[in-house]
CSV table of C-alpha atoms in Angstrom, one decimal:
chain,number,residue,atom,x,y,z
Q,1,MET,CA,25.0,-37.6,-13.5
Q,2,SER,CA,22.8,-40.7,-11.6
Q,3,GLN,CA,20.2,-38.5,-9.9
Q,4,SER,CA,17.2,-36.5,-11.9
Q,5,TYR,CA,16.0,-33.5,-10.8
Q,6,GLN,CA,13.0,-31.0,-11.3
Q,7,LEU,CA,13.3,-27.6,-13.2
Q,8,ILE,CA,11.1,-25.2,-11.8
Q,9,THR,CA,9.5,-22.3,-14.0
Q,10,ASP,CA,6.3,-21.9,-12.4
Q,11,SER,CA,4.8,-20.2,-9.2
Q,12,ALA,CA,2.7,-23.6,-8.6
Q,13,ALA,CA,5.9,-25.9,-8.8
Q,14,LEU,CA,7.7,-23.8,-6.6
Q,15,LEU,CA,5.1,-23.9,-4.2
Q,16,ALA,CA,4.6,-27.4,-4.3
Q,17,PHE,CA,8.3,-28.1,-3.9
Q,18,CYS,CA,8.6,-25.5,-1.3
Q,19,GLN,CA,5.6,-27.4,1.1
Q,20,GLN,CA,7.7,-30.7,0.1
Q,21,ALA,CA,10.4,-29.6,1.6
Q,22,GLN,CA,9.8,-28.7,4.7
Q,23,GLN,CA,10.0,-32.3,6.0
Q,24,ALA,CA,13.5,-32.4,5.1
Q,25,GLN,CA,16.3,-32.1,7.6
Q,26,PHE,CA,18.4,-29.5,5.9
Q,27,LEU,CA,18.7,-28.1,2.4
Q,28,ALA,CA,21.6,-28.2,0.6
Q,29,VAL,CA,21.6,-24.9,-1.9
Q,30,ASP,CA,23.8,-23.3,-4.1
Q,31,THR,CA,23.1,-20.9,-6.6
Q,32,GLU,CA,24.3,-19.2,-10.1
Q,33,PHE,CA,24.8,-15.9,-11.4
Q,34,VAL,CA,26.3,-13.3,-13.4
Q,35,ARG,CA,28.2,-10.2,-12.1
Q,36,THR,CA,30.4,-9.0,-15.0
Q,37,ARG,CA,29.0,-6.1,-16.1
Q,38,THR,CA,27.1,-4.8,-13.5
Q,39,TYR,CA,27.3,-3.5,-9.5
Q,40,TYR,CA,24.2,-6.1,-8.8
Q,41,ALA,CA,24.8,-9.7,-9.0
Q,42,LYS,CA,22.0,-10.9,-11.8
Q,43,LEU,CA,20.7,-14.3,-10.2
Q,44,GLY,CA,20.3,-17.0,-12.9
Q,45,LEU,CA,19.4,-20.3,-10.9
Q,46,VAL,CA,18.9,-21.6,-7.1
Q,47,GLN,CA,19.8,-24.9,-6.9
Q,48,VAL,CA,18.2,-26.9,-3.7
Q,49,GLN,CA,17.8,-30.4,-2.6
Q,50,ALA,CA,15.7,-31.6,-0.1
Q,51,ASP,CA,15.6,-35.4,1.0
Q,52,GLU,CA,16.1,-36.9,-2.5
Q,53,VAL,CA,14.6,-34.3,-4.5
Q,54,ILE,CA,16.9,-31.7,-6.3
Q,55,ALA,CA,14.9,-28.9,-7.7
Q,56,LEU,CA,16.4,-26.4,-10.2
Q,57,ILE,CA,14.7,-23.1,-9.7
Q,58,ASP,CA,14.7,-20.7,-12.6
Q,59,PRO,CA,14.6,-17.0,-11.4
Q,60,ILE,CA,13.8,-15.5,-14.8
Q,61,ALA,CA,11.0,-17.9,-16.0
Q,62,LEU,CA,9.4,-17.2,-12.0
Q,63,GLN,CA,9.7,-13.3,-12.4
Q,64,ALA,CA,8.4,-13.2,-16.1
Q,65,ASN,CA,4.8,-10.6,-15.9
Q,66,ARG,CA,5.4,-10.4,-12.1
Q,67,THR,CA,6.2,-7.2,-9.8
Q,68,ASP,CA,8.3,-9.2,-7.6
Q,69,ASP,CA,11.0,-11.8,-8.1
Q,70,GLY,CA,8.7,-14.7,-7.8
Q,71,LEU,CA,10.7,-16.4,-5.5
Q,72,THR,CA,8.8,-16.0,-2.1
Q,73,PRO,CA,7.9,-19.2,-1.0
Q,74,LEU,CA,11.5,-20.3,-1.2
Q,75,TRP,CA,13.0,-17.0,0.8
Q,76,ASP,CA,10.4,-18.0,3.3
Q,77,LEU,CA,11.4,-21.6,2.9
Q,78,PHE,CA,15.5,-20.6,3.3
Q,79,ALA,CA,14.0,-17.8,6.4
Q,80,ASP,CA,12.9,-20.6,8.4
Q,81,PRO,CA,15.0,-20.7,11.7
Q,82,GLN,CA,14.3,-24.6,12.1
Q,83,LYS,CA,15.9,-25.5,8.3
Q,84,THR,CA,19.7,-25.4,7.7
Q,85,LEU,CA,20.9,-24.6,4.8
Q,86,VAL,CA,23.7,-26.5,3.8
Q,87,ILE,CA,26.3,-24.2,1.6
Q,88,HIS,CA,29.8,-24.5,0.4
Q,89,ALA,CA,31.8,-21.4,0.5
Q,90,GLY,CA,28.7,-19.1,0.5
Q,91,GLY,CA,30.4,-15.8,0.3
Q,92,GLU,CA,28.3,-14.6,-3.0
Q,93,ASP,CA,25.6,-16.8,-2.0
Q,94,TYR,CA,25.0,-14.9,1.2
Q,95,GLU,CA,24.9,-11.6,-0.5
Q,96,ILE,CA,22.8,-12.3,-3.4
Q,97,LEU,CA,20.2,-14.3,-0.7
Q,98,ASN,CA,20.5,-11.2,1.4
Q,99,LEU,CA,19.7,-9.0,-1.8
Q,100,HIS,CA,16.4,-10.8,-2.6
Q,101,MET,CA,15.5,-11.9,0.7
Q,102,GLY,CA,15.8,-8.9,2.5
Q,103,THR,CA,17.3,-10.9,5.5
Q,104,LEU,CA,19.8,-14.1,5.5
Q,105,PRO,CA,19.0,-17.5,6.4
Q,106,ASN,CA,18.2,-18.1,10.1
Q,107,ALA,CA,20.7,-21.4,10.0
Q,108,ILE,CA,23.8,-22.2,7.8
Q,109,PHE,CA,26.4,-24.9,7.7
Q,110,ASP,CA,28.9,-23.6,5.6
Q,111,THR,CA,31.3,-27.1,4.3
Q,112,GLN,CA,34.3,-24.9,3.6
Q,113,ILE,CA,34.5,-23.4,7.0
Q,114,ALA,CA,33.4,-27.0,8.5
Q,115,SER,CA,36.5,-28.5,6.6
Q,116,ALA,CA,39.0,-25.7,7.5
Q,117,MET,CA,38.0,-26.2,11.1
Q,118,LEU,CA,38.3,-30.2,10.8
Q,119,GLY,CA,42.1,-29.6,9.8
Q,120,GLU,CA,41.0,-30.6,6.1
Q,121,GLY,CA,42.3,-28.0,3.9
Q,122,ASP,CA,42.1,-24.4,4.5
Q,123,ALA,CA,39.8,-22.5,1.6
Q,124,LEU,CA,39.0,-25.6,0.4
Q,125,GLY,CA,37.2,-25.7,-3.1
Q,126,TYR,CA,34.2,-27.6,-3.9
Q,127,ALA,CA,35.3,-30.1,-6.3
Q,128,ALA,CA,38.5,-30.7,-4.6
Q,129,MET,CA,36.6,-31.4,-1.5
Q,130,ILE,CA,34.0,-34.0,-3.2
Q,131,GLU,CA,37.1,-35.5,-4.5
Q,132,GLN,CA,38.9,-35.7,-1.5
Q,133,ARG,CA,35.7,-36.9,0.4
Q,134,LEU,CA,33.7,-38.8,-2.4
Q,135,GLY,CA,36.4,-40.0,-4.8
Q,136,VAL,CA,34.0,-38.1,-7.2
Q,137,GLU,CA,35.7,-35.9,-10.2
Q,138,LEU,CA,33.2,-33.2,-11.2
Q,139,ASP,CA,32.9,-31.7,-14.8
Q,140,LYS,CA,34.0,-28.2,-14.2
Q,141,SER,CA,33.4,-27.3,-18.0
Q,142,GLN,CA,30.3,-25.0,-17.1
Q,143,SER,CA,32.2,-23.1,-14.4
Q,144,ARG,CA,32.6,-20.1,-16.5
Q,145,THR,CA,28.9,-20.4,-18.2
Q,146,ASP,CA,26.4,-17.9,-18.8
Q,147,TRP,CA,23.5,-18.6,-16.2
Q,148,MET,CA,21.7,-15.8,-17.5
Q,149,GLN,CA,21.1,-17.5,-21.0
Q,150,ARG,CA,17.6,-19.2,-21.9
Q,151,PRO,CA,16.9,-21.8,-22.5
Q,152,LEU,CA,19.6,-23.7,-20.4
Q,153,ALA,CA,21.4,-26.7,-22.0
Q,154,PRO,CA,21.4,-30.0,-20.4
Q,155,GLU,CA,24.7,-29.8,-19.3
Q,156,GLN,CA,23.9,-26.8,-17.5
Q,157,LEU,CA,21.3,-28.3,-16.0
Q,158,ASP,CA,23.8,-31.3,-14.8
Q,159,TYR,CA,26.5,-29.0,-13.4
Q,160,ALA,CA,24.0,-27.1,-11.5
Q,161,ALA,CA,22.9,-30.0,-10.2
Q,162,ALA,CA,25.7,-31.9,-8.9
Q,163,ASP,CA,26.6,-28.9,-6.7
Q,164,VAL,CA,23.7,-29.7,-4.5
Q,165,LEU,CA,23.8,-33.8,-5.1
Q,166,TYR,CA,27.3,-34.0,-3.6
Q,167,LEU,CA,26.8,-31.5,-0.8
Q,168,SER,CA,23.9,-33.0,0.2
Q,169,GLN,CA,26.0,-36.1,1.0
Q,170,VAL,CA,29.2,-34.6,2.4
Q,171,TYR,CA,27.1,-32.6,5.1
Q,172,PRO,CA,25.9,-35.9,7.2
Q,173,GLN,CA,29.7,-36.9,7.1
Q,174,LEU,CA,30.8,-33.3,8.3
Q,175,LEU,CA,28.5,-32.9,10.7
Q,176,LYS,CA,29.2,-36.4,12.4
Q,177,GLN,CA,33.0,-35.2,12.3
Q,178,ALA,CA,32.1,-32.1,13.8
Q,179,GLU,CA,30.1,-33.5,16.6
Q,180,GLU,CA,32.3,-35.6,17.6
Q,181,GLN,CA,35.2,-33.2,17.8
Q,182,GLY,CA,32.5,-30.9,19.2
Q,183,LYS,CA,33.2,-28.1,16.8
Q,184,LEU,CA,29.7,-27.9,15.9
Q,185,ASP,CA,28.9,-24.5,17.9
Q,186,LEU,CA,32.1,-22.6,16.4
Q,187,ILE,CA,31.3,-24.0,12.6
Q,188,LEU,CA,27.7,-22.5,12.8
Q,189,GLN,CA,29.1,-19.1,14.6
Q,190,GLU,CA,31.6,-18.7,11.8
Q,191,SER,CA,29.0,-19.8,9.3
Q,192,ALA,CA,26.9,-17.3,10.4
Q,193,TRP,CA,29.2,-14.9,11.1
Q,194,GLN,CA,30.9,-15.1,7.1
Q,195,ALA,CA,27.0,-14.7,5.8
Q,196,GLU,CA,26.4,-11.7,8.1
Q,197,LYS,CA,29.8,-9.8,7.3
Q,198,ARG,CA,28.3,-10.2,3.5
Q,199,ALA,CA,25.2,-8.5,4.5
Q,200,GLN,CA,27.2,-5.5,6.1
Q,201,GLN,CA,26.7,-1.8,4.8
Q,202,ILE,CA,29.5,0.6,5.0
Q,203,PRO,CA,28.2,3.9,4.9
Q,204,ASP,CA,29.6,5.7,1.9
Q,205,THR,CA,30.8,8.5,4.1
Q,206,TRP,CA,33.1,6.2,5.7
Q,207,LEU,CA,34.4,4.2,2.8
Q,208,PHE,CA,37.8,5.9,2.1
Q,209,LEU,CA,39.1,4.9,5.5
Q,210,HIS,CA,39.2,1.1,3.7
Q,211,PHE,CA,40.0,2.4,0.4
Q,212,GLY,CA,43.5,1.1,-1.1
Q,213,ASN,CA,46.4,3.6,-0.6
Q,214,ALA,CA,44.7,6.0,0.6
Q,215,TRP,CA,47.5,6.7,3.4
Q,216,GLN,CA,49.4,8.3,0.2
Q,217,CYS,CA,46.7,11.2,0.8
Q,218,ASN,CA,47.6,13.9,2.7
Q,219,PRO,CA,44.5,15.6,5.0
Q,220,GLU,CA,43.4,18.0,1.8
Q,221,GLN,CA,43.3,15.3,-0.6
Q,222,LEU,CA,41.6,12.4,2.2
Q,223,SER,CA,38.3,15.0,2.2
Q,224,VAL,CA,38.2,15.1,-1.4
Q,225,LEU,CA,39.0,11.2,-2.0
Q,226,ARG,CA,35.9,10.7,1.0
Q,227,GLU,CA,33.9,12.7,-1.6
Q,228,LEU,CA,35.0,11.0,-4.8
Q,229,VAL,CA,34.8,7.2,-3.3
Q,230,ALA,CA,30.9,7.7,-1.8
Q,231,TRP,CA,30.2,9.4,-5.2
Q,232,ARG,CA,31.6,6.3,-7.4
Q,233,VAL,CA,29.5,3.9,-4.9
Q,234,GLU,CA,26.3,6.0,-5.5
Q,235,ARG,CA,26.8,6.3,-9.5
Q,236,ALA,CA,27.9,2.3,-9.7
Q,237,ARG,CA,24.5,1.7,-7.4
Q,238,ASN,CA,22.2,4.0,-9.6
Q,239,ALA,CA,23.4,3.1,-13.3
Q,240,ASP,CA,24.2,-0.9,-12.0
Q,241,LEU,CA,27.6,-0.4,-13.1
Q,242,PRO,CA,30.5,-1.9,-11.7
Q,243,LEU,CA,33.2,0.2,-9.8
Q,244,GLY,CA,35.4,-0.1,-12.1
Q,245,PHE,CA,33.9,0.8,-15.2
Q,246,ILE,CA,33.5,4.3,-13.7
Q,247,ALA,CA,36.9,4.8,-12.5
Q,248,LYS,CA,39.4,2.1,-11.2
Q,249,ASP,CA,40.9,2.4,-7.2
Q,250,HIS,CA,44.5,3.8,-9.0
Q,251,VAL,CA,42.2,6.7,-10.6
Q,252,LEU,CA,40.3,7.5,-8.3
Q,253,LEU,CA,43.2,8.3,-6.0
Q,254,ASP,CA,45.1,10.1,-8.9
Q,255,ILE,CA,42.1,12.1,-9.1
Q,256,ALA,CA,42.1,12.9,-5.3
Q,257,ARG,CA,45.6,13.9,-5.5
Q,258,ARG,CA,45.6,16.3,-8.3
Q,259,MET,CA,42.2,17.8,-7.7
Q,260,PRO,CA,41.6,18.8,-11.4
Q,261,SER,CA,39.1,21.6,-11.6
Q,262,SER,CA,37.6,20.9,-14.8
Q,263,LYS,CA,36.5,18.7,-17.6
Q,264,SER,CA,40.0,19.1,-19.8
Q,265,GLN,CA,41.8,18.7,-16.7
Q,266,LEU,CA,39.9,15.4,-15.9
Q,267,HIS,CA,40.5,14.3,-19.7
Q,268,GLY,CA,44.1,14.7,-18.5
Q,269,ILE,CA,44.0,12.0,-16.1
Q,270,LYS,CA,45.5,8.8,-17.6
Q,271,GLU,CA,43.0,5.6,-17.7
Q,272,LEU,CA,39.9,7.5,-16.8
Q,273,SER,CA,37.5,7.1,-19.5
Q,274,SER,CA,36.4,9.8,-21.8
Q,275,VAL,CA,33.0,8.5,-21.5
Q,276,THR,CA,32.7,8.8,-17.8
Q,277,VAL,CA,34.0,12.1,-18.1
Q,278,ARG,CA,31.4,13.1,-21.1
Q,279,TYR,CA,28.6,11.7,-18.7
Q,280,ALA,CA,29.7,12.4,-15.4
Q,281,GLY,CA,32.4,15.3,-15.4
Q,282,GLU,CA,30.1,17.7,-13.5
Q,283,GLN,CA,29.4,15.2,-10.6
Q,284,MET,CA,33.0,14.4,-10.4
Q,285,LEU,CA,34.1,18.0,-10.8
Q,286,GLU,CA,31.2,18.6,-7.9
Q,287,ALA,CA,32.4,16.1,-5.6
Q,288,ILE,CA,36.0,17.4,-6.0
Q,289,ARG,CA,34.8,21.1,-4.7
Q,290,ARG,CA,32.4,19.4,-2.0
Q,291,GLY,CA,36.0,17.6,-0.7
Q,292,GLN,CA,37.9,21.0,-1.3
Q,293,ASP,CA,35.3,22.9,0.7
Q,294,ASN,CA,35.2,20.7,3.7
Q,295,GLY,CA,38.3,21.6,4.4
Q,296,PRO,CA,41.4,19.2,5.4
Q,297,LEU,CA,40.3,16.3,7.9
Q,298,GLU,CA,41.7,15.9,11.0
Q,299,LEU,CA,42.9,12.6,9.9
Q,300,LYS,CA,46.2,11.0,8.4
Q,301,LEU,CA,46.2,8.3,7.5
Q,302,GLN,CA,49.9,5.7,7.2
Q,303,ARG,CA,50.3,2.9,5.6
Q,304,ILE,CA,49.6,-0.1,8.2
Q,305,ASN,CA,53.6,-1.5,8.4
Q,306,ASP,CA,54.8,2.1,9.2
Q,307,ILE,CA,51.8,2.4,12.5
Q,308,ARG,CA,54.4,2.9,15.5
Q,309,GLY,CA,55.2,0.1,17.2
Q,310,TYR,CA,53.5,-2.4,14.2
Q,311,LYS,CA,55.4,-5.2,14.3
Q,312,VAL,CA,55.6,-6.0,18.0
Q,313,LEU,CA,51.7,-5.5,18.4
Q,314,PHE,CA,51.7,-7.7,15.0
Q,315,ASN,CA,53.5,-10.3,16.6
Q,316,LYS,CA,51.7,-10.3,20.1
Q,317,ILE,CA,48.2,-10.5,18.4
Q,318,LYS,CA,49.5,-13.5,16.7
Q,319,ALA,CA,50.3,-15.0,19.9
Q,320,LEU,CA,46.9,-14.3,21.2
Q,321,ALA,CA,45.2,-16.1,18.0
Q,322,GLN,CA,48.0,-18.6,18.2
Q,323,ASP,CA,46.7,-19.2,22.0
Q,324,VAL,CA,42.9,-19.8,20.9
Q,325,ALA,CA,44.1,-21.9,18.0
Q,326,ASN,CA,45.7,-24.2,20.6
Q,327,GLU,CA,42.2,-24.0,22.8
Q,328,LEU,CA,39.8,-25.0,20.1
Q,329,ALA,CA,42.0,-27.3,18.6
Q,330,ILE,CA,42.1,-25.5,14.8
Q,331,PRO,CA,44.3,-23.9,12.8
Q,332,ALA,CA,45.6,-20.6,14.2
Q,333,ALA,CA,44.8,-19.2,10.5
Q,334,LEU,CA,41.3,-19.6,11.2
Q,335,VAL,CA,41.5,-17.7,14.3
Q,336,ALA,CA,43.2,-14.6,12.7
Q,337,SER,CA,45.1,-14.5,9.1
Q,338,ARG,CA,47.5,-11.5,8.7
Q,339,ARG,CA,44.5,-9.3,6.8
Q,340,GLN,CA,42.4,-9.8,10.2
Q,341,ILE,CA,45.3,-8.7,12.3
Q,342,ASN,CA,46.2,-5.4,9.6
Q,343,ASP,CA,42.2,-4.7,10.2
Q,344,VAL,CA,42.3,-4.6,13.8
Q,345,LEU,CA,45.3,-2.5,14.0
Q,346,HIS,CA,44.2,-0.2,11.5
Q,347,TRP,CA,40.8,0.0,13.1
Q,348,CYS,CA,42.3,0.3,16.8
Q,349,VAL,CA,45.2,2.7,15.6
Q,350,GLN,CA,43.2,5.3,12.5
Q,351,ILE,CA,39.9,4.9,12.3
Q,352,PRO,CA,38.3,8.0,14.4
Q,353,SER,CA,36.0,7.2,17.0
Q,354,GLN,CA,32.6,8.5,15.3
Q,355,ALA,CA,33.2,6.0,12.0
Q,356,GLN,CA,33.8,3.1,14.8
Q,357,HIS,CA,30.2,3.7,15.9
Q,358,GLU,CA,28.8,3.5,12.2
Q,359,LEU,CA,30.9,1.0,10.9
Q,360,PRO,CA,31.2,-2.9,11.6
Q,361,LEU,CA,33.4,-4.1,13.4
Q,362,PRO,CA,36.5,-6.2,12.3
Q,363,ASP,CA,36.7,-9.6,12.3
Q,364,LEU,CA,38.6,-9.7,15.8
Q,365,PHE,CA,36.3,-7.9,17.2
Q,366,ALA,CA,33.2,-9.5,16.4
Q,367,SER,CA,31.0,-12.9,16.8
Q,368,TRP,CA,33.2,-16.3,18.8
Q,369,ARG,CA,36.8,-14.0,17.6
Q,370,GLY,CA,35.8,-11.0,19.4
Q,371,ALA,CA,34.5,-13.1,22.5
Q,372,LYS,CA,38.0,-14.7,22.4
Q,373,LEU,CA,40.4,-11.8,21.6
Q,374,ARG,CA,38.9,-8.4,21.8
Q,375,ALA,CA,39.9,-7.4,25.7
Q,376,SER,CA,43.0,-8.5,25.1
Q,377,ILE,CA,43.8,-6.9,21.8
Q,378,GLU,CA,42.2,-3.6,23.2
Q,379,ALA,CA,44.1,-4.0,26.2
Q,380,LEU,CA,47.8,-4.5,24.1
Q,381,ILE,CA,46.8,-1.2,22.2
Q,382,ASN,CA,46.4,0.7,25.6
Q,383,GLU,CA,49.5,-0.4,26.9
Q,384,SER,CA,51.1,0.8,23.7
Q,385,ASP,CA,49.9,4.3,23.4
């Protein structure tokens, strides 16, 4: 890589860079993190290009001997509504930024979203975008590297710097095209919405409504499943462990349906870790008893395809989405994917009204999609009742 970078490991250097970066028109941003054995992602590196300066910011070094994460000047910079953050496919970046910043950046331009809106490929990867636009083939050898190790090797740092070097070169091209095609506002709205989704919190008590195959449970089993799902996520957060380390989804479903009443019965559940039973078996049994004591839920979930009139409703919503796509001159899949249509049907037909008031809106009812589609979709649902 031809461009040099600055590795920032102390507060004075970080503050100086952030003050300098205030003058830049935009910031190209990426993060490197590890999330293999933890519930929360561990931030290993933050890469920023501001004008011609690339900074590789080491949060591990900056956090040493501090009570905070040592990155406050950077988070303040990112939160500046006058400063556009250019990110590619920022889903997990948004999640980790929200975790550390306590808020989301105010102005985001996601280059994957822009590429899709401009008709250049849905879910285009960073390397593919750079090769397509700049003719540069990126080195992918460090894509699965351990970003928590120290010191970081030169090849790791080169790889990380390349993520923002070429991003800053592609952004002006995409920005110009977006303005020429009249799609800039749409790209910014979608970028903001995708970031907002990563910051949304589903109340623990309603997590079971989005649990795969929950429809296999009868109302009594659903009551138990609700308690088990809430217990699992609370334990995962407190122990900072992945959900699957505590109990995989199909195991939790099996427990809810069988409702074991003792540790010995828990040990009989196939694929349930003996470690989980040993250290959390009593808590799990308490969750099962709570669900039983609460009684059957006044709710019967169905497999989405079994909802009355599903196929007709699905096709009508798909047609509405196609009309919006034609109006906006974007691919129909960017307006409403199969999953997004299923999500909105699940919401309208199966989510209780109390839960609707406490849950985030489905995609097709939120942001620019909601403005275009919500009233029409609700009318379709009401007509089908």
